[in-house]
PDB file of C-alpha atoms in Angstrom:
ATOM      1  CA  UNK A   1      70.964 -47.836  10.259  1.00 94.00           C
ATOM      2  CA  UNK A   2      70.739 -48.748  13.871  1.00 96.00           C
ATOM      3  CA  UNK A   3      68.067 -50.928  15.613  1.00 95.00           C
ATOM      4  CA  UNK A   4      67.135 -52.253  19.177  1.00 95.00           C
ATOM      5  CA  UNK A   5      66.607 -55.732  18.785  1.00 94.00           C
ATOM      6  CA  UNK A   6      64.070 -55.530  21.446  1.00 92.00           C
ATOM      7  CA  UNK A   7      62.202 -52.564  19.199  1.00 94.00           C
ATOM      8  CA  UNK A   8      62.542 -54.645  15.813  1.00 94.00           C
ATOM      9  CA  UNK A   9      63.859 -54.040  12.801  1.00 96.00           C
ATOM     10  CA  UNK A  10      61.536 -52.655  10.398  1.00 95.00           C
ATOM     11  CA  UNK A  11      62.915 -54.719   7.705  1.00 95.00           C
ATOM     12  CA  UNK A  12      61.035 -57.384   6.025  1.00 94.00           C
ATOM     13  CA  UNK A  13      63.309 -60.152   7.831  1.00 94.00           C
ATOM     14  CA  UNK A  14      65.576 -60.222  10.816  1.00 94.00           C
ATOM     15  CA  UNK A  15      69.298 -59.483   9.643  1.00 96.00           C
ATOM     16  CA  UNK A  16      70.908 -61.122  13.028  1.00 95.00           C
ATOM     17  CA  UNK A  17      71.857 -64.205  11.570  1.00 93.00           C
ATOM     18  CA  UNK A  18      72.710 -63.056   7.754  1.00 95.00           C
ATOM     19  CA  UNK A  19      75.061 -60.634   9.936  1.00 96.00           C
ATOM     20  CA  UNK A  20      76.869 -63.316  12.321  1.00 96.00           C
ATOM     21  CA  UNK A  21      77.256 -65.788   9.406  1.00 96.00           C
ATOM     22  CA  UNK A  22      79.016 -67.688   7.683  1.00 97.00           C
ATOM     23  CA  UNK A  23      78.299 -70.456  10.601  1.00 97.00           C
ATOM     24  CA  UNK A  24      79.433 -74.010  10.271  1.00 97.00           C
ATOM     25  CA  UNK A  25      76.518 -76.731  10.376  1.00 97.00           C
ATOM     26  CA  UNK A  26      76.727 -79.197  13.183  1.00 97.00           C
ATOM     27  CA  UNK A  27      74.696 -82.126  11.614  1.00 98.00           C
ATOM     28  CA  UNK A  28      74.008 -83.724  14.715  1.00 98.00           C
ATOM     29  CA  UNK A  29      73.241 -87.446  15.323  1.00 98.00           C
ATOM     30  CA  UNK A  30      72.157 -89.292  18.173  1.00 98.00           C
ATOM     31  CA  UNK A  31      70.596 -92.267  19.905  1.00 97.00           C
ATOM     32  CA  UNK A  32      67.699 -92.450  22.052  1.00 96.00           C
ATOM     33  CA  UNK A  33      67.793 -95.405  24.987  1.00 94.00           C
ATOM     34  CA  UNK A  34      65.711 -97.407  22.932  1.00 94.00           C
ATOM     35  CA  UNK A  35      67.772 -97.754  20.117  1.00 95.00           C
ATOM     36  CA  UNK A  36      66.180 -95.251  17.809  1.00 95.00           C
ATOM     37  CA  UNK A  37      68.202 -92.558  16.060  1.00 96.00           C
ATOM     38  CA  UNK A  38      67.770 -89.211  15.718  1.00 96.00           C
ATOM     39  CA  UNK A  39      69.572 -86.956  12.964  1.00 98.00           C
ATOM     40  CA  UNK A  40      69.013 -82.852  12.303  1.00 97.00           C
ATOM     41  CA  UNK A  41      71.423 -80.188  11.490  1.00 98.00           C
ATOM     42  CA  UNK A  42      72.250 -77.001  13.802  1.00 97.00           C
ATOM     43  CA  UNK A  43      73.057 -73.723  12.456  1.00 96.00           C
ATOM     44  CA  UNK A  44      74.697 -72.542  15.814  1.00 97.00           C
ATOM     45  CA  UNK A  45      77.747 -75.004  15.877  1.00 98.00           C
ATOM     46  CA  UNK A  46      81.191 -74.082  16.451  1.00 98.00           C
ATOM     47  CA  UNK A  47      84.649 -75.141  18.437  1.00 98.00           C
ATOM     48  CA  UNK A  48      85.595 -73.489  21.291  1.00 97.00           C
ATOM     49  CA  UNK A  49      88.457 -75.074  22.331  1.00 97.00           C
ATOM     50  CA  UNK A  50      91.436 -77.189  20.613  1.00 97.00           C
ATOM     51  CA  UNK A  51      93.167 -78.621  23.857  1.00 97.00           C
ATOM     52  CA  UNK A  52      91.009 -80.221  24.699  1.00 97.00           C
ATOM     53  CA  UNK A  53      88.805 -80.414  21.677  1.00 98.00           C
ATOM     54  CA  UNK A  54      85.205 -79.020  22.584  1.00 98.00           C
ATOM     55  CA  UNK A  55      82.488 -78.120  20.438  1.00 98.00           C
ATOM     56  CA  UNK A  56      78.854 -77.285  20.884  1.00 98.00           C
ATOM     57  CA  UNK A  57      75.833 -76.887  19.391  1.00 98.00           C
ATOM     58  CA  UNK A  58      72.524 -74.695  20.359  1.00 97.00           C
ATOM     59  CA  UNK A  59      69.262 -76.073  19.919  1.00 96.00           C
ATOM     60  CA  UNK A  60      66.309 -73.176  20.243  1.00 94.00           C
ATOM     61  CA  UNK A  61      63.684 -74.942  22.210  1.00 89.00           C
ATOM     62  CA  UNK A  62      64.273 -78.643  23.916  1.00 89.00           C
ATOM     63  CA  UNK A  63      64.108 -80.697  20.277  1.00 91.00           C
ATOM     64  CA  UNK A  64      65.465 -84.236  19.564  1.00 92.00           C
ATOM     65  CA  UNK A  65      68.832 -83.879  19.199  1.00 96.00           C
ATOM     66  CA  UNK A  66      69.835 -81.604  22.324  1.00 97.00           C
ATOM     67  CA  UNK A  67      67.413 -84.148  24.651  1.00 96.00           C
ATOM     68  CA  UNK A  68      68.978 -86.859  23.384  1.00 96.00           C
ATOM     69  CA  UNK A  69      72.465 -85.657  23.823  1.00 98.00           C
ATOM     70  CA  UNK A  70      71.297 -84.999  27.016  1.00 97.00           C
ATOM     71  CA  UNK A  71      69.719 -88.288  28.174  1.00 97.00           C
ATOM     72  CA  UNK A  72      72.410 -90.463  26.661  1.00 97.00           C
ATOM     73  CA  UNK A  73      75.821 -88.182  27.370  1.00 98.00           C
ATOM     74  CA  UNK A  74      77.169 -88.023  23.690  1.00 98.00           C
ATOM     75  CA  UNK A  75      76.231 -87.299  19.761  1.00 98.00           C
ATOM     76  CA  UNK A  76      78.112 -87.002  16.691  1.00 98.00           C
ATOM     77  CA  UNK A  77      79.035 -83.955  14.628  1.00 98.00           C
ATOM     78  CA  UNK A  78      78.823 -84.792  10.923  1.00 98.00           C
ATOM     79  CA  UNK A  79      80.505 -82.711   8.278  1.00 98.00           C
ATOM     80  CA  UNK A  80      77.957 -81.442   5.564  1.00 98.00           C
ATOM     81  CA  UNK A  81      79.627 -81.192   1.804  1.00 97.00           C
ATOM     82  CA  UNK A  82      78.157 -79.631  -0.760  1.00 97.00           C
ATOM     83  CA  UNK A  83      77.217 -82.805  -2.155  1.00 97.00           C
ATOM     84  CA  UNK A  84      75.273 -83.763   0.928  1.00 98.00           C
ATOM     85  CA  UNK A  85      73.548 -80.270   0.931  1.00 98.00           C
ATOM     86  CA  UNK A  86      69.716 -81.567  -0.099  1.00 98.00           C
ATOM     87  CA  UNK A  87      70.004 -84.567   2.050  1.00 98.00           C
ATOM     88  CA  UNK A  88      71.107 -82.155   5.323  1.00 98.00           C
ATOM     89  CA  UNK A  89      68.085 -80.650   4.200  1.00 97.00           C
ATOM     90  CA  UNK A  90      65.769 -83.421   3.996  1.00 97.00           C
ATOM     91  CA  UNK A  91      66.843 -83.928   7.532  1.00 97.00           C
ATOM     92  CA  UNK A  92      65.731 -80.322   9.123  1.00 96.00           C
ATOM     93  CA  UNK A  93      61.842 -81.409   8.447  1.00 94.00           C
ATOM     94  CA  UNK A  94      59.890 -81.492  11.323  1.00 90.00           C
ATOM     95  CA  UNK A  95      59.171 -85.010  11.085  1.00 88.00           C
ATOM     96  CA  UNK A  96      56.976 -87.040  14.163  1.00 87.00           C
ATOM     97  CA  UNK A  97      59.561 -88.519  16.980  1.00 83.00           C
ATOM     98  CA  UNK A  98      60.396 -92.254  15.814  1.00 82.00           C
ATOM     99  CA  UNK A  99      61.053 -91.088  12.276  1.00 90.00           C
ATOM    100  CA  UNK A 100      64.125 -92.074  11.589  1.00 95.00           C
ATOM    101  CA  UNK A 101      66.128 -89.491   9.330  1.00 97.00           C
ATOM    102  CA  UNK A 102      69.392 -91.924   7.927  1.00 97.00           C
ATOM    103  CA  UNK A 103      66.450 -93.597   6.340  1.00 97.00           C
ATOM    104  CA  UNK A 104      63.971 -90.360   5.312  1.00 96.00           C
ATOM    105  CA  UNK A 105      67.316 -89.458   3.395  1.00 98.00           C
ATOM    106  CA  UNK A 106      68.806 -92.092   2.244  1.00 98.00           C
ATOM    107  CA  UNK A 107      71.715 -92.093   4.509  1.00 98.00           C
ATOM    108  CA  UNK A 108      73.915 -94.896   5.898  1.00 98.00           C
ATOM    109  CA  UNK A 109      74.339 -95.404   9.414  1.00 98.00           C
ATOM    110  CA  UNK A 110      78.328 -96.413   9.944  1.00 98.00           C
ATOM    111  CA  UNK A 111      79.153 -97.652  13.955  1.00 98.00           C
ATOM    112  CA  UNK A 112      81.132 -95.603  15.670  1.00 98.00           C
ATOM    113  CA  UNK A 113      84.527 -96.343  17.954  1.00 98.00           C
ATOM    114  CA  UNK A 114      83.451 -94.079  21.299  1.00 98.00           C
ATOM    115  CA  UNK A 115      79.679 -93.466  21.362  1.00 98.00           C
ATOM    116  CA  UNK A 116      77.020 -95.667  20.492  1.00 97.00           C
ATOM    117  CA  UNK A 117      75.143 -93.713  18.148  1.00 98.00           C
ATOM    118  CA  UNK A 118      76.110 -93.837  14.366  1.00 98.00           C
ATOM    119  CA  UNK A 119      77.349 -91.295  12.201  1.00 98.00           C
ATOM    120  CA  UNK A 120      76.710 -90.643   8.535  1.00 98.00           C
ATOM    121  CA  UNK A 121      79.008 -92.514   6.222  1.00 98.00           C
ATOM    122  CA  UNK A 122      79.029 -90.595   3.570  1.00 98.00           C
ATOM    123  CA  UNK A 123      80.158 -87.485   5.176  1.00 98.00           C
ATOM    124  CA  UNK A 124      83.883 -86.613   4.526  1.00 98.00           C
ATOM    125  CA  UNK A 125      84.397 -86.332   8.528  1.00 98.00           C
ATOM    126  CA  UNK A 126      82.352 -86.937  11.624  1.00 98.00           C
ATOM    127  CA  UNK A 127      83.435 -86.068  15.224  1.00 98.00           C
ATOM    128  CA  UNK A 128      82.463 -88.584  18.369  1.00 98.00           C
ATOM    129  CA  UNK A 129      81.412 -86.613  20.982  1.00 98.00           C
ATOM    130  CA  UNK A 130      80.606 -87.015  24.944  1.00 98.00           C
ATOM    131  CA  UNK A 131      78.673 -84.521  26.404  1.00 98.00           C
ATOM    132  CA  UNK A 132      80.808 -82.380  29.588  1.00 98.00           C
ATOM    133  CA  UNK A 133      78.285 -79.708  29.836  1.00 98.00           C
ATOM    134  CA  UNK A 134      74.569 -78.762  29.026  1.00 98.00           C
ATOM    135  CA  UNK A 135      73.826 -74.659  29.545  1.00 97.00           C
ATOM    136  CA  UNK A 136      70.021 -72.721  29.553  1.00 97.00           C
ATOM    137  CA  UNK A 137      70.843 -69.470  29.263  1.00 97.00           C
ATOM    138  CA  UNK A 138      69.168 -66.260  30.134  1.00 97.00           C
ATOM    139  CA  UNK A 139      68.296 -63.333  28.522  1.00 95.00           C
ATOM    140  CA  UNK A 140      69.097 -59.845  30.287  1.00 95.00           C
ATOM    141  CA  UNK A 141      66.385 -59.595  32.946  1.00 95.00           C
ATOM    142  CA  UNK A 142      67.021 -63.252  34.112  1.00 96.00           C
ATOM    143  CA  UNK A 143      64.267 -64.952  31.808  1.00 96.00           C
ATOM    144  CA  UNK A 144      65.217 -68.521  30.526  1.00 96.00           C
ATOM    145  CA  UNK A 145      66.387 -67.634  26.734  1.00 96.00           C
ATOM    146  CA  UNK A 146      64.570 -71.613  25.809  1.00 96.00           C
ATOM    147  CA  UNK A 147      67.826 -71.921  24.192  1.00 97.00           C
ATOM    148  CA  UNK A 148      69.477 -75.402  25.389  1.00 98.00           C
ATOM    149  CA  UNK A 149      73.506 -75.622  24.479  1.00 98.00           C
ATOM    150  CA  UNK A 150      75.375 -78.662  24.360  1.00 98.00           C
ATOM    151  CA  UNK A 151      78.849 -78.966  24.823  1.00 98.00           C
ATOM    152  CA  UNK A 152      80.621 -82.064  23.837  1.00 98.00           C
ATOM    153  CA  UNK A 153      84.529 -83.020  24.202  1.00 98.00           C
ATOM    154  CA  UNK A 154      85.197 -85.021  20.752  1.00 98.00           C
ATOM    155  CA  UNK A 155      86.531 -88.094  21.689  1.00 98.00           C
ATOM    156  CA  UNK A 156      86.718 -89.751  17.979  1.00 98.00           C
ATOM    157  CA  UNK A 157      87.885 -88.337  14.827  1.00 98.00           C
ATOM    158  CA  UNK A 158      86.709 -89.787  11.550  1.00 98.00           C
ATOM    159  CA  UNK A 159      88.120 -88.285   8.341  1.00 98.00           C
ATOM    160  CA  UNK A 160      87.425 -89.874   4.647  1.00 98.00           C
ATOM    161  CA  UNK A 161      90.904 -90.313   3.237  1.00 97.00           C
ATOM    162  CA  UNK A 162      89.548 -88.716  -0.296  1.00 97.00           C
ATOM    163  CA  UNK A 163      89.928 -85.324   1.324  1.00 97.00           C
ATOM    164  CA  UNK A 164      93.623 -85.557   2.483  1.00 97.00           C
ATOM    165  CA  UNK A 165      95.776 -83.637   0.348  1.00 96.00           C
ATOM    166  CA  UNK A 166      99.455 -83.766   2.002  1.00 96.00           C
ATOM    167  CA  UNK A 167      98.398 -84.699   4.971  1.00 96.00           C
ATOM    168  CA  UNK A 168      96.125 -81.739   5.603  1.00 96.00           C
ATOM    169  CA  UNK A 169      92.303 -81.959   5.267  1.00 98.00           C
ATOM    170  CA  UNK A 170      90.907 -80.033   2.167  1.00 97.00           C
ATOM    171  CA  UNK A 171      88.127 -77.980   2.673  1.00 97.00           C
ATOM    172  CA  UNK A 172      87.540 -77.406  -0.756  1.00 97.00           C
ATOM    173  CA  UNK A 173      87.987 -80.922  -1.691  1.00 97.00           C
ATOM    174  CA  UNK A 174      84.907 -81.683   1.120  1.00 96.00           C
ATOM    175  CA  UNK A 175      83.196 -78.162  -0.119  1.00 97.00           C
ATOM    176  CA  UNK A 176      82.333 -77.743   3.066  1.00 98.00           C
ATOM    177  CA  UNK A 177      78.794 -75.826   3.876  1.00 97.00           C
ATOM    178  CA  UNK A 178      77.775 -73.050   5.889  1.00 97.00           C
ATOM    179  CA  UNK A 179      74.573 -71.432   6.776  1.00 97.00           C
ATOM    180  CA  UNK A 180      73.966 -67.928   5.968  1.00 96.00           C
ATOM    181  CA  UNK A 181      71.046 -65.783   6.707  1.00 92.00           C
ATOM    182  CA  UNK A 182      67.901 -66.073   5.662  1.00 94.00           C
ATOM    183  CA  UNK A 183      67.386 -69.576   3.615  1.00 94.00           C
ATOM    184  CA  UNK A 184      70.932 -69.125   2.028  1.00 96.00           C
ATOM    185  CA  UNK A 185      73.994 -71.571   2.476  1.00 97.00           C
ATOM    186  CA  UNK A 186      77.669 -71.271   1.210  1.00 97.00           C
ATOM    187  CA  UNK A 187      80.103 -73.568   0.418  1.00 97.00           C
ATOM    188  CA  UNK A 188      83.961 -73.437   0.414  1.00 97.00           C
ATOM    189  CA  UNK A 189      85.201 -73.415  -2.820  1.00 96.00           C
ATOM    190  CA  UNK A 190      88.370 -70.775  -1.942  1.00 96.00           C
ATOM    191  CA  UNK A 191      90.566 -70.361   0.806  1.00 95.00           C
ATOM    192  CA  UNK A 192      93.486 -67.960   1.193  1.00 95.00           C
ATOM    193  CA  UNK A 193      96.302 -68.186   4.407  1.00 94.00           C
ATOM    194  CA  UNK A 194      98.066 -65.855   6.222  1.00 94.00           C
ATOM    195  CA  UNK A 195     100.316 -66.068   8.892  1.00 93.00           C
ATOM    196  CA  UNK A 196     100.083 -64.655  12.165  1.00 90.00           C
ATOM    197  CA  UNK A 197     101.990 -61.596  13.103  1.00 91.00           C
ATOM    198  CA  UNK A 198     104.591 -61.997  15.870  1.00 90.00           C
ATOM    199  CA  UNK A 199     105.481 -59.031  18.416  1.00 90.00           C
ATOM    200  CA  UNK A 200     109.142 -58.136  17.178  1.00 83.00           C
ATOM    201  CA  UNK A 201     108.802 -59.073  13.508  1.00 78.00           C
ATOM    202  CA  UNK A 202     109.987 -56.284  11.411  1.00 63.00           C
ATOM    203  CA  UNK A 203     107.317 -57.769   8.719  1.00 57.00           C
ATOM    204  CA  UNK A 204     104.413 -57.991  10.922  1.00 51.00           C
ATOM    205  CA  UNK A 205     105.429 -54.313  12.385  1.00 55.00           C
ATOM    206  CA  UNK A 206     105.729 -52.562   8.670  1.00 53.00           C
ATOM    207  CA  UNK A 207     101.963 -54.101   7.730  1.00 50.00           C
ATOM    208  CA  UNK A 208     100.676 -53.984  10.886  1.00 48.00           C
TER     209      UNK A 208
END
C-alpha cells in the first residue's frame, strides 16, 4: 500500500501516528501569571539533545499548556507510569480554562527548585524546564501548520528513589507509558541492550 497524505488514506483511521509510535508522553504542567495551574499530556514529546539537555513538546493548535509555557518561560515534564495511566487520562479532557487538573485527578502539586510551577508528586520523575525556543511551523506551500512547539532546556531533575536500581533509573520499575496510534498506549515492561558498534572492532565488523 502507498498513500498521499494529502489524497487520504482510504482506511477507516489515519495510520500516521500508529506508524511513528511508540512516542513518550510529555505530561506537561504549568502556571499561568495568576497563579492558576494548568496540567495535560502531549503525545509529541521527545529529547533532542543531551548536552545540553533539551526537550520539547508540540501542541496542535495554541491550547493551555504551550501558551502558558509561552507567557511564563518554563513548564515541567512529568513522567507517566503505568500506574498513573487513568489519571494522565483524566487530565486530556477538555475541561473550561480555570479548571484546575492536580485537583480534577486527584493529584498532588509538589514545589519545584527552578520554575515556579509544580510538578506531580507522584510521578517517578519530573523534569524543570525553561523555555529557549517556541517554533510555528509550516507546511510545504508556506501555510502556518497551527502546530506550536516548545522547546525547553531542563534545568531540574527530579527522580523518586523507588526506581533506582544500581544507580540507574528502571524503566520497568516506573513502567513507563507511551502513546500508540489510535486510542492505544504501551508500557515498558521489557528492555533488552546492545552495545554500539565501533569502526575497527572485529565483533562489530563480523555482525555488521
Amino acid at each position: 500500500m502507498f498513500y498521499d497524505p494529502r489524497q487520504g488514506h482510504g482506511l477507516p483511521h489515519d495510520p500516521f501516528k500508529a506508524i511513528v509510535a511508540p512516542r513518550p508522553i510529555g505530561w506537561i504542567s504549568t502556571r499561568r501569571e495568576d497563579g492558576a495551574v494548568n496540567l495535560a499530556p502531549y503525545s509529541f514529546f521527545n529529547a533532542i539533545s543531551s548536552n545540553p539537555h533539551l526537550v520539547l513538546f508540540s501542541s496542535e493548535g495554541a491550547k493551555d499548556s504551550a501558551t502558558i509555557a509561552r507567557e511564563s518561560g518554563e513548564f515541567c515534564a512529568n513522567l507517566v507510569g503505568r500506574a498513573l495511566a487513568a489519571k494522565m487520562n483524566e487530565t486530556a479532557i477538555d475541561a473550561p480554562r480555570g479548571v484546575n487538573e492536580f485537583d480534577l485527578a486527584e493529584l498532588t502539586e509538589a514545589p519545584c527548585e527552578h520554575v515556579s510551577c509544580p510538578r506531580v508528586a507522584e510521578a517517578a520523575a519530573v523534569l524543570e524546564c525553561k523555555v529557549v525556543q517556541v517554533l510555528e511551523p509550516s507546511d510545504l506551500e508556506g501555510n502556518p501548520a497551527g502546530v506550536i512547539v516548545v522547546m525547553g532546556q531542563v534545568v531540574g531533575v527530579h527522580i523518586d528513589d523507588a526506581m533506582l536500581k544500581d544507580g540507574l533509573f528502571d524503566i520497568t520499575r516506573a513502567q513507563t507509558l507511551s502513546r500508540l496510534g489510535y486510542m492505544d498506549y504501551a508500557a515498558v515492561t521489557e528492555t533488552f541492550s546492545m552495545r554500539r558498534p565501533r569502526w575497527g572492532d572485529t565483533r562489530g565488523r563480523e555482525t555488521g
